[in-house]
PDB file of C-alpha atoms in Angstrom:
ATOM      1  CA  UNK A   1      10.907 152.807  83.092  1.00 97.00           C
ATOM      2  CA  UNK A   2      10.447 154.947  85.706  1.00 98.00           C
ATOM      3  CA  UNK A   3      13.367 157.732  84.732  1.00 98.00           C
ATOM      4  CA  UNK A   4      11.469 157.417  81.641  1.00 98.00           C
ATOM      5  CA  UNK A   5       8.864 158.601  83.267  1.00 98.00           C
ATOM      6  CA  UNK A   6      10.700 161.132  85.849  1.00 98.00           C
ATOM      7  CA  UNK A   7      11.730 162.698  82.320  1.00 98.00           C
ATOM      8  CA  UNK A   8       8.456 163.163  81.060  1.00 98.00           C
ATOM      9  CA  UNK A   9       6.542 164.816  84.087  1.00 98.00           C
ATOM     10  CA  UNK A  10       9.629 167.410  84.567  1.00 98.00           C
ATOM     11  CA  UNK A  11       8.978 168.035  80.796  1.00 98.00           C
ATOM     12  CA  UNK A  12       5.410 168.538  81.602  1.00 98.00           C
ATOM     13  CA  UNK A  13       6.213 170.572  84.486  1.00 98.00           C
ATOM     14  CA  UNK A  14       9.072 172.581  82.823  1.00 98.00           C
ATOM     15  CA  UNK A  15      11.461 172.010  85.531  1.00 98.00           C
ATOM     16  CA  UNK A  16      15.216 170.549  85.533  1.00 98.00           C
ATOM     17  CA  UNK A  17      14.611 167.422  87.631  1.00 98.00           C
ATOM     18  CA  UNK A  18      11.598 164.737  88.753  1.00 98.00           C
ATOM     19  CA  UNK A  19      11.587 162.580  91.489  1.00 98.00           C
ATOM     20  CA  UNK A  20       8.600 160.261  91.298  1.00 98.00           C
ATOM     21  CA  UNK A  21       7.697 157.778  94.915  1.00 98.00           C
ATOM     22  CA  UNK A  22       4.914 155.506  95.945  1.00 97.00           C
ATOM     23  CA  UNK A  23       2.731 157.679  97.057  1.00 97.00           C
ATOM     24  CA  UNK A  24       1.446 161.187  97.448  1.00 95.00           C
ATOM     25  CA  UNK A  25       1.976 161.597 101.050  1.00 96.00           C
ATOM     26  CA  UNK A  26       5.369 159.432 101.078  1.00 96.00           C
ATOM     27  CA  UNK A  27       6.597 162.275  98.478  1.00 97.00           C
ATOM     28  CA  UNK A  28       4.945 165.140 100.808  1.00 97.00           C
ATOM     29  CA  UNK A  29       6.557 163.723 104.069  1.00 97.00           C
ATOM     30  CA  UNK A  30      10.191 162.947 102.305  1.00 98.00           C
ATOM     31  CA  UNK A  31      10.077 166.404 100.788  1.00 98.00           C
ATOM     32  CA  UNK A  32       9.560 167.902 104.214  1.00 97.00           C
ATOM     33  CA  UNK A  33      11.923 165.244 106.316  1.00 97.00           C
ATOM     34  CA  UNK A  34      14.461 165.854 103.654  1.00 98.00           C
ATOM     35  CA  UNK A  35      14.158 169.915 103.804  1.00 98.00           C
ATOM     36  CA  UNK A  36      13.225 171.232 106.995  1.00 97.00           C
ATOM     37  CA  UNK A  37      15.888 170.995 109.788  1.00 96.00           C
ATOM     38  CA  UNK A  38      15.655 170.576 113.331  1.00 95.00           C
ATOM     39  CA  UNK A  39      14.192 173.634 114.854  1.00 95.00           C
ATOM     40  CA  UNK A  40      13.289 174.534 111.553  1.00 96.00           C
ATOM     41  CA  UNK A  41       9.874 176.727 111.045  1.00 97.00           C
ATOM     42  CA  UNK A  42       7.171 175.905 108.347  1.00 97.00           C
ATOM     43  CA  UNK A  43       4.599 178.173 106.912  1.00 97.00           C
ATOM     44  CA  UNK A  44       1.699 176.270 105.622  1.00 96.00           C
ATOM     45  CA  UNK A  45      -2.172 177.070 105.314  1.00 95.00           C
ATOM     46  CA  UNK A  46      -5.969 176.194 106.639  1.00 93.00           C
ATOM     47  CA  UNK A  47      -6.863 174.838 103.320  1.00 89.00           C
ATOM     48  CA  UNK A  48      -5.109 171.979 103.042  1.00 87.00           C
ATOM     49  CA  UNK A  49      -4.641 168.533 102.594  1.00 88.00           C
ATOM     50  CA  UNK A  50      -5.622 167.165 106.215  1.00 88.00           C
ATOM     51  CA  UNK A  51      -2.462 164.348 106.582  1.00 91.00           C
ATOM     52  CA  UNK A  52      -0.006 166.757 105.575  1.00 93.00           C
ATOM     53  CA  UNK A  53      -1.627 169.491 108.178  1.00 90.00           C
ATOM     54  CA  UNK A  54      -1.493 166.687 110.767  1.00 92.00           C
ATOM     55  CA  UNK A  55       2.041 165.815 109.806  1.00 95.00           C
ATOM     56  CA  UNK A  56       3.507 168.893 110.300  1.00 94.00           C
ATOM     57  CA  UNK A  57       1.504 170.103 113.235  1.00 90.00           C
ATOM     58  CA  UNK A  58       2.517 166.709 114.791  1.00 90.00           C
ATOM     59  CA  UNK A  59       5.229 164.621 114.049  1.00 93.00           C
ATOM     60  CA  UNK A  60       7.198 167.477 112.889  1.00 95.00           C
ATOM     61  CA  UNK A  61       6.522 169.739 115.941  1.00 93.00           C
ATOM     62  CA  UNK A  62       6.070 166.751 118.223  1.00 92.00           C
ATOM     63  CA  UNK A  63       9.990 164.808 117.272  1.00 92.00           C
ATOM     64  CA  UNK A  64      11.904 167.476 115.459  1.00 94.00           C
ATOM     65  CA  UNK A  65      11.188 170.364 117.469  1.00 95.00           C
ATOM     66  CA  UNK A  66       9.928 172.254 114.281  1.00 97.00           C
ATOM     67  CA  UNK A  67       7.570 175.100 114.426  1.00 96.00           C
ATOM     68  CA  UNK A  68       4.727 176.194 112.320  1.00 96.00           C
ATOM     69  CA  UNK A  69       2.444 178.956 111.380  1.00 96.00           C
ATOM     70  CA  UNK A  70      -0.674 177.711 109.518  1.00 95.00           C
ATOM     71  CA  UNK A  71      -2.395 181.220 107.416  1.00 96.00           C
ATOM     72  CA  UNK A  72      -5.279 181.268 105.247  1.00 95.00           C
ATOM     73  CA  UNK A  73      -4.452 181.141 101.581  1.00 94.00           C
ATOM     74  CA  UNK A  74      -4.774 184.308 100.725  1.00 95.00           C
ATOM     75  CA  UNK A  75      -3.572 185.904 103.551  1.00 97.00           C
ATOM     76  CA  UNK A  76      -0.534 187.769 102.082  1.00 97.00           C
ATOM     77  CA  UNK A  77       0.210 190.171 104.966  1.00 97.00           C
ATOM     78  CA  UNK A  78       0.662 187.629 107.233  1.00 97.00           C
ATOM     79  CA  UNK A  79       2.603 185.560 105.277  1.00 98.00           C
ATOM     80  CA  UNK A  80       5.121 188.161 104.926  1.00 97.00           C
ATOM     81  CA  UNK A  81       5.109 188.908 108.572  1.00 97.00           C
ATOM     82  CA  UNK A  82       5.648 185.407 109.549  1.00 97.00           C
ATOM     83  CA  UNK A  83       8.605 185.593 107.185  1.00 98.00           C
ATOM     84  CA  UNK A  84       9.506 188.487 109.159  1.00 97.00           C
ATOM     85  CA  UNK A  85       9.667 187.473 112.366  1.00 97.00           C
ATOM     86  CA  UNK A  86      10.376 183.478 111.705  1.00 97.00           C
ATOM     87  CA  UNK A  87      13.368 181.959 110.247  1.00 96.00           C
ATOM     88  CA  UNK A  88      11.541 180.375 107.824  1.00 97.00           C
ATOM     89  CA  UNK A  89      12.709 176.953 106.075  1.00 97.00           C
ATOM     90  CA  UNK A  90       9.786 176.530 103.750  1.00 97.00           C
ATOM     91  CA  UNK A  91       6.680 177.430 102.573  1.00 98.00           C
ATOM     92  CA  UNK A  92       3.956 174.877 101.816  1.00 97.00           C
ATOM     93  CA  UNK A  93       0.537 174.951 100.158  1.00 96.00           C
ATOM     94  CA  UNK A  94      -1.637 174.026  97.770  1.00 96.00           C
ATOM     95  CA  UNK A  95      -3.171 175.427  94.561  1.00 96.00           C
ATOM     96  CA  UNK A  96      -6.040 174.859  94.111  1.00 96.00           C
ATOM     97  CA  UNK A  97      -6.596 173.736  97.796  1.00 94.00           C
ATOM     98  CA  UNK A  98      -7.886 170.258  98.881  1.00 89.00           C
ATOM     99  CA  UNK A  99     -11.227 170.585  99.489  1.00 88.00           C
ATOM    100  CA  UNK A 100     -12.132 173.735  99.232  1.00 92.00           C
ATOM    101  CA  UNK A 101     -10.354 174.316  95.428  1.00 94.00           C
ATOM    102  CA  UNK A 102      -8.944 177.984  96.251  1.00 94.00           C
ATOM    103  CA  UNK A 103      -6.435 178.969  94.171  1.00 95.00           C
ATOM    104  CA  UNK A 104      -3.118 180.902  95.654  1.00 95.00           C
ATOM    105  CA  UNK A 105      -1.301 183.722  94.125  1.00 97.00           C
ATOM    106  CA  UNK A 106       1.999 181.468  93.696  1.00 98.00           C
ATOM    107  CA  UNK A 107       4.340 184.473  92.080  1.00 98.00           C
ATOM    108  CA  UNK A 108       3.275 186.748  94.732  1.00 98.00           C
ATOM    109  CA  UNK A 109       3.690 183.913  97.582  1.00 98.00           C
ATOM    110  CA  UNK A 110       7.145 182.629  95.882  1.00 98.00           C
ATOM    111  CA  UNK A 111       8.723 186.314  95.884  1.00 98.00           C
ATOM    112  CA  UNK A 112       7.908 186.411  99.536  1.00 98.00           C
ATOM    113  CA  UNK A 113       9.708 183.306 100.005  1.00 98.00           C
ATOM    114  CA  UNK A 114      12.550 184.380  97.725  1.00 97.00           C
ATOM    115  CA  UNK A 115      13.006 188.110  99.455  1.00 97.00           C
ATOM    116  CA  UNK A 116      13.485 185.749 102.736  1.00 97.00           C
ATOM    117  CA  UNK A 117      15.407 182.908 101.804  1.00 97.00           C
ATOM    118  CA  UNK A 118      12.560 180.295 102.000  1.00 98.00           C
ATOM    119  CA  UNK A 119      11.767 177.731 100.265  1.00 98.00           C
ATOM    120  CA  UNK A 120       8.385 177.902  98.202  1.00 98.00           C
ATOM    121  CA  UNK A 121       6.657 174.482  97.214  1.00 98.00           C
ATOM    122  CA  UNK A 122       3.074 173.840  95.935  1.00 98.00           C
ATOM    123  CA  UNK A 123       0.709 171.124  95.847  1.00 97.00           C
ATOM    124  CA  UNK A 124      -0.937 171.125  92.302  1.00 97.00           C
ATOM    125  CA  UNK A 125      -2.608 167.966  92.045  1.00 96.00           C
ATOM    126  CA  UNK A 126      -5.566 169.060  91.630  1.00 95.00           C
ATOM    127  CA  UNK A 127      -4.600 171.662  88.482  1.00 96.00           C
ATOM    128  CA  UNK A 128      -2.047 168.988  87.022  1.00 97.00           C
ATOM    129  CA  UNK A 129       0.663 170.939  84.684  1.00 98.00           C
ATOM    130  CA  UNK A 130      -2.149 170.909  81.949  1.00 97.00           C
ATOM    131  CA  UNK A 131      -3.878 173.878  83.828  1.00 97.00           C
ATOM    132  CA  UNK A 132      -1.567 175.505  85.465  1.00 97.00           C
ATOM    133  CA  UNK A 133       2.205 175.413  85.245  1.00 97.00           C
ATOM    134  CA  UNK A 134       3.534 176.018  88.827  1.00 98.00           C
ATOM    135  CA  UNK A 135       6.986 176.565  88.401  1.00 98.00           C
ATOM    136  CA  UNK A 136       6.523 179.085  85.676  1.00 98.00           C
ATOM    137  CA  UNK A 137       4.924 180.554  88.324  1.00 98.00           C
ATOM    138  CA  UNK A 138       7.819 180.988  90.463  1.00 98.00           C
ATOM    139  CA  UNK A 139       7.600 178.288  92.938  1.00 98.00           C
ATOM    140  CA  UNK A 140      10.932 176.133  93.392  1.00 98.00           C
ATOM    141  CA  UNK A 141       8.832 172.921  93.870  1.00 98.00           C
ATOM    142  CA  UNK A 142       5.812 171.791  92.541  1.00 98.00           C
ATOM    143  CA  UNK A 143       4.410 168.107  94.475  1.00 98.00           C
ATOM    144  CA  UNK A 144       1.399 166.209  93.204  1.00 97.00           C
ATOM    145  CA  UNK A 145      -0.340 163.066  93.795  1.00 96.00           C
ATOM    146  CA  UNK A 146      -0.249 161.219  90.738  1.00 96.00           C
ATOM    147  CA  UNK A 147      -2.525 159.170  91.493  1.00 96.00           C
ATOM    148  CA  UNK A 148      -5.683 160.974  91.055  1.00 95.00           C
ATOM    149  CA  UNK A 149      -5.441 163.032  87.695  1.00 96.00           C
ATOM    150  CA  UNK A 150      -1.819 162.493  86.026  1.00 96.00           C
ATOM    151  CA  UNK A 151      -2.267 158.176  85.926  1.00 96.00           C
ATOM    152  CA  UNK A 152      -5.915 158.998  86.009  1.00 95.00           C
ATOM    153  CA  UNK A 153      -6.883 155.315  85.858  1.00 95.00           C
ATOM    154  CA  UNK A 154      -7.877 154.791  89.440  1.00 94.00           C
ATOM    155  CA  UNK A 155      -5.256 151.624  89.681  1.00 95.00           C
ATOM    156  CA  UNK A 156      -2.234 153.421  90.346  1.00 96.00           C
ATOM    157  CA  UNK A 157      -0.666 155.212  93.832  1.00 96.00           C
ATOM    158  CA  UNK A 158       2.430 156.958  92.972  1.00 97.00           C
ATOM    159  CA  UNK A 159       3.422 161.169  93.724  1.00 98.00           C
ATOM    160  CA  UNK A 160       6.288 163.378  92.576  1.00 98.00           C
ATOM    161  CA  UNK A 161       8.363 166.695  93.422  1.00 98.00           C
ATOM    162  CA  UNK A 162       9.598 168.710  90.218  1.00 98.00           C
ATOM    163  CA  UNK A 163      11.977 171.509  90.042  1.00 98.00           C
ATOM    164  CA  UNK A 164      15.666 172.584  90.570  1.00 96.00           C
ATOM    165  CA  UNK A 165      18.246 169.614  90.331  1.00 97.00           C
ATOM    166  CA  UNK A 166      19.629 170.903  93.370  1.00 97.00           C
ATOM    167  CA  UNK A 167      16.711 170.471  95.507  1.00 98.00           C
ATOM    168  CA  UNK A 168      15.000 167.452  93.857  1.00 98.00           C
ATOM    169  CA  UNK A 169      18.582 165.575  94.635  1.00 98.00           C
ATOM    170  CA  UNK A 170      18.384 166.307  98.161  1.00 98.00           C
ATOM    171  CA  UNK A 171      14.765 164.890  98.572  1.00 98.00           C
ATOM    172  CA  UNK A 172      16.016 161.397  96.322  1.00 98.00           C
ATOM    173  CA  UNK A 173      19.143 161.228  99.144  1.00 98.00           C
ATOM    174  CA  UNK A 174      16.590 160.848 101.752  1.00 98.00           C
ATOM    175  CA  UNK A 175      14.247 158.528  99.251  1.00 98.00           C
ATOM    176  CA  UNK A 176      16.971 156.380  99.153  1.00 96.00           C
ATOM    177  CA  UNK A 177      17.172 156.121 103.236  1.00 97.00           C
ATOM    178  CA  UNK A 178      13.586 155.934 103.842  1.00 96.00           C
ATOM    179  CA  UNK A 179      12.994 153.147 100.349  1.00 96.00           C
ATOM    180  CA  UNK A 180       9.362 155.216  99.508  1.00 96.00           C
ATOM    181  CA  UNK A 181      10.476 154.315  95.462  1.00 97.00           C
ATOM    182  CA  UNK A 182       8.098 153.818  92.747  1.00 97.00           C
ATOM    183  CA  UNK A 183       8.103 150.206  91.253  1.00 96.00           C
ATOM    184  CA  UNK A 184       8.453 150.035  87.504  1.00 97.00           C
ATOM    185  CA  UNK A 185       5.095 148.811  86.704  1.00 97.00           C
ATOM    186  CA  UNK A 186       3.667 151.553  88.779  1.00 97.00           C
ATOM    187  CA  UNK A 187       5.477 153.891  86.570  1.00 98.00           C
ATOM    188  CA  UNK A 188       4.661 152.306  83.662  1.00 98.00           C
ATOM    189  CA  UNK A 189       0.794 152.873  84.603  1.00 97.00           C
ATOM    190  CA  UNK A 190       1.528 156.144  85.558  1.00 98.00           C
ATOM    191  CA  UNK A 191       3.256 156.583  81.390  1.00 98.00           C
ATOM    192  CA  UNK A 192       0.110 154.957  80.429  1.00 97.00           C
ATOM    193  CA  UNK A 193      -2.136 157.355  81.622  1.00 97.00           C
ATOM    194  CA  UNK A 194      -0.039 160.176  80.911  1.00 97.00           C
ATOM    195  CA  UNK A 195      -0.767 160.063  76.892  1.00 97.00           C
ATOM    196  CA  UNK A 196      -4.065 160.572  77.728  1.00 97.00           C
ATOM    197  CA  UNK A 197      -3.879 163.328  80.200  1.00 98.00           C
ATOM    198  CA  UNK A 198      -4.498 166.212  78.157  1.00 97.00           C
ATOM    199  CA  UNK A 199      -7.510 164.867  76.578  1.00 98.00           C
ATOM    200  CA  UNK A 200      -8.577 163.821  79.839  1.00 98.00           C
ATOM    201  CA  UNK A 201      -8.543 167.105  81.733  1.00 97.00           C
ATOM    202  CA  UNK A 202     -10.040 169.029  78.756  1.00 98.00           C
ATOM    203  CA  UNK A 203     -13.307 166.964  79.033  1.00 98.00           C
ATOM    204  CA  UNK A 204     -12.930 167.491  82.896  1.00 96.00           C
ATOM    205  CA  UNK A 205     -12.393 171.190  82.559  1.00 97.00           C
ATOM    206  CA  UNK A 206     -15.526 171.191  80.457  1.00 98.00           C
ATOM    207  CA  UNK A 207     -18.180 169.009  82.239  1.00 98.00           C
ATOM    208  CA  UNK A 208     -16.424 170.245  85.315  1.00 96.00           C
ATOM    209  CA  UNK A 209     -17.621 173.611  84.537  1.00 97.00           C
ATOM    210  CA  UNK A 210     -21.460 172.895  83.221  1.00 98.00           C
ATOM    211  CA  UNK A 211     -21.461 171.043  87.090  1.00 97.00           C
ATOM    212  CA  UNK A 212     -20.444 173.744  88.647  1.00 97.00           C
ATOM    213  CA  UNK A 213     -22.930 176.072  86.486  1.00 98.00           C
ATOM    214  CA  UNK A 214     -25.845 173.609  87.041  1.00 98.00           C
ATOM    215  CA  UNK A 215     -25.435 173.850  91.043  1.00 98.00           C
ATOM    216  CA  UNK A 216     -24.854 177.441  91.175  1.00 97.00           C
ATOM    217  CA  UNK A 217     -28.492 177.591  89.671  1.00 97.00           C
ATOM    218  CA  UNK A 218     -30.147 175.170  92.056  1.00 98.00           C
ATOM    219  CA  UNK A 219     -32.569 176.202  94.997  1.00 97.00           C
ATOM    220  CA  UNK A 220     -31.077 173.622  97.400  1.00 97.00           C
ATOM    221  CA  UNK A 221     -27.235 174.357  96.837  1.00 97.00           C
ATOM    222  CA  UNK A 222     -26.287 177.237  98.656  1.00 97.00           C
ATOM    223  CA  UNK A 223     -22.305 177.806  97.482  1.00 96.00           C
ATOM    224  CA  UNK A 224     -20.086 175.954  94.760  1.00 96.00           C
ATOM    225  CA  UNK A 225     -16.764 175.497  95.094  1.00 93.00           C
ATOM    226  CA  UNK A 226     -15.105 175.483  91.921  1.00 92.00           C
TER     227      UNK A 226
END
């Protein structure tokens, strides 16, 4: 059941592998554990998820000696002089960004990362491959919390990385140390809501949008973020 399900999400996401784990954060902190070395140095940004921020800036800085240069999203000239001057292991971010829902420019971003020899992963959870296909995009790894729009149910925690076999195997090696697996009934959920999905986001897109349009409108609301 749940390679069944590692199948279809890669064939969502267009990529050649799919790990799926328990959780969102268990697959953002075995991604990083698994990728980043010692001494390694992270770029990641201001607009984003708070406990992976806090993980990186902390435990990863703190116990592994790692370094980190946090950038606003859409800062593009510093990204590529942090490259520059870092040895850079890995670039993380989201798009769109948790909260504030800004969206990066991933092929720009991911030939940055390429020019340099970094790794380039995005967080689109929020987009879900219905919207926005990530690795199309150029980015070698595309994470997501399944939980929120991909099972969609509100019963379900489970996550997943998608993208080169090569990289994807590396993160499962250290899966299989640290035991963050999915169960196969979570997986089976997460198939559940899964034939659903695109139906799902279309309405979202939709009323999503005549929200948004509503607020913009109203005397009391001074900026939506959409």
């Amino acid at each position: 059941t749940v390679r069944v399900c590692e199948e279809k999400i890669a064939a969502l996401e267009r990529a050649e592998e799919c790990l799926v784990s328990s959780s969102g954060m268990n697959t953002a902190t075995t991604l990083l554990l698994a990728l980043v070395p010692q001494g390694g140095h992270i770029v990641t940004t201001t607009d984003c998820y708070r406990r992976t921020r806090q993980f990186i800036q902390t435990f990863m800085t703190d116990k592994m000696n790692v370094t980190a240069t946090v950038l606003d999203p859409s800062d593009l000239e510093g990204l590529e002089k942090a490259l520059k001057a870092n040895d850079v292991t890995l670039y993380f971010s989201e798009s769109p960004t948790n909260p504030y829902l800004r969206c990066i420019d991933v092929p720009t971003v991911s030939g940055l990362c390429r020019e340099h020899g970094a790794l380039c992963v995005v967080d689109g959870t929020f987009a879900t491959p219905v919207n926005q296909k990530i690795l199309e995009l150029g980015a070698d790894l595309v994470i997501s919390s399944g939980t929120k729009y991909m099972a969609g149910h509100n019963d379900v925690l489970c996550g997943y990385i998608a993208g080169k076999k090569e990289v994807v195997d590396k993160v499962k090696a250290m899966q299989n140390i640290l035991g963050g697996v999915m169960d196969p009934h979570a997986a089976y959920l997460l198939l559940r809501g899964m034939k659903t999905l695109e139906l799902r986001i279309a309405r979202q897109n939709e009323n999503g949008m005549k929200l948004a349009k509503a607020l913009e409108q109203h005397p009391k609301v001074s900026r939506v973020h959409y």
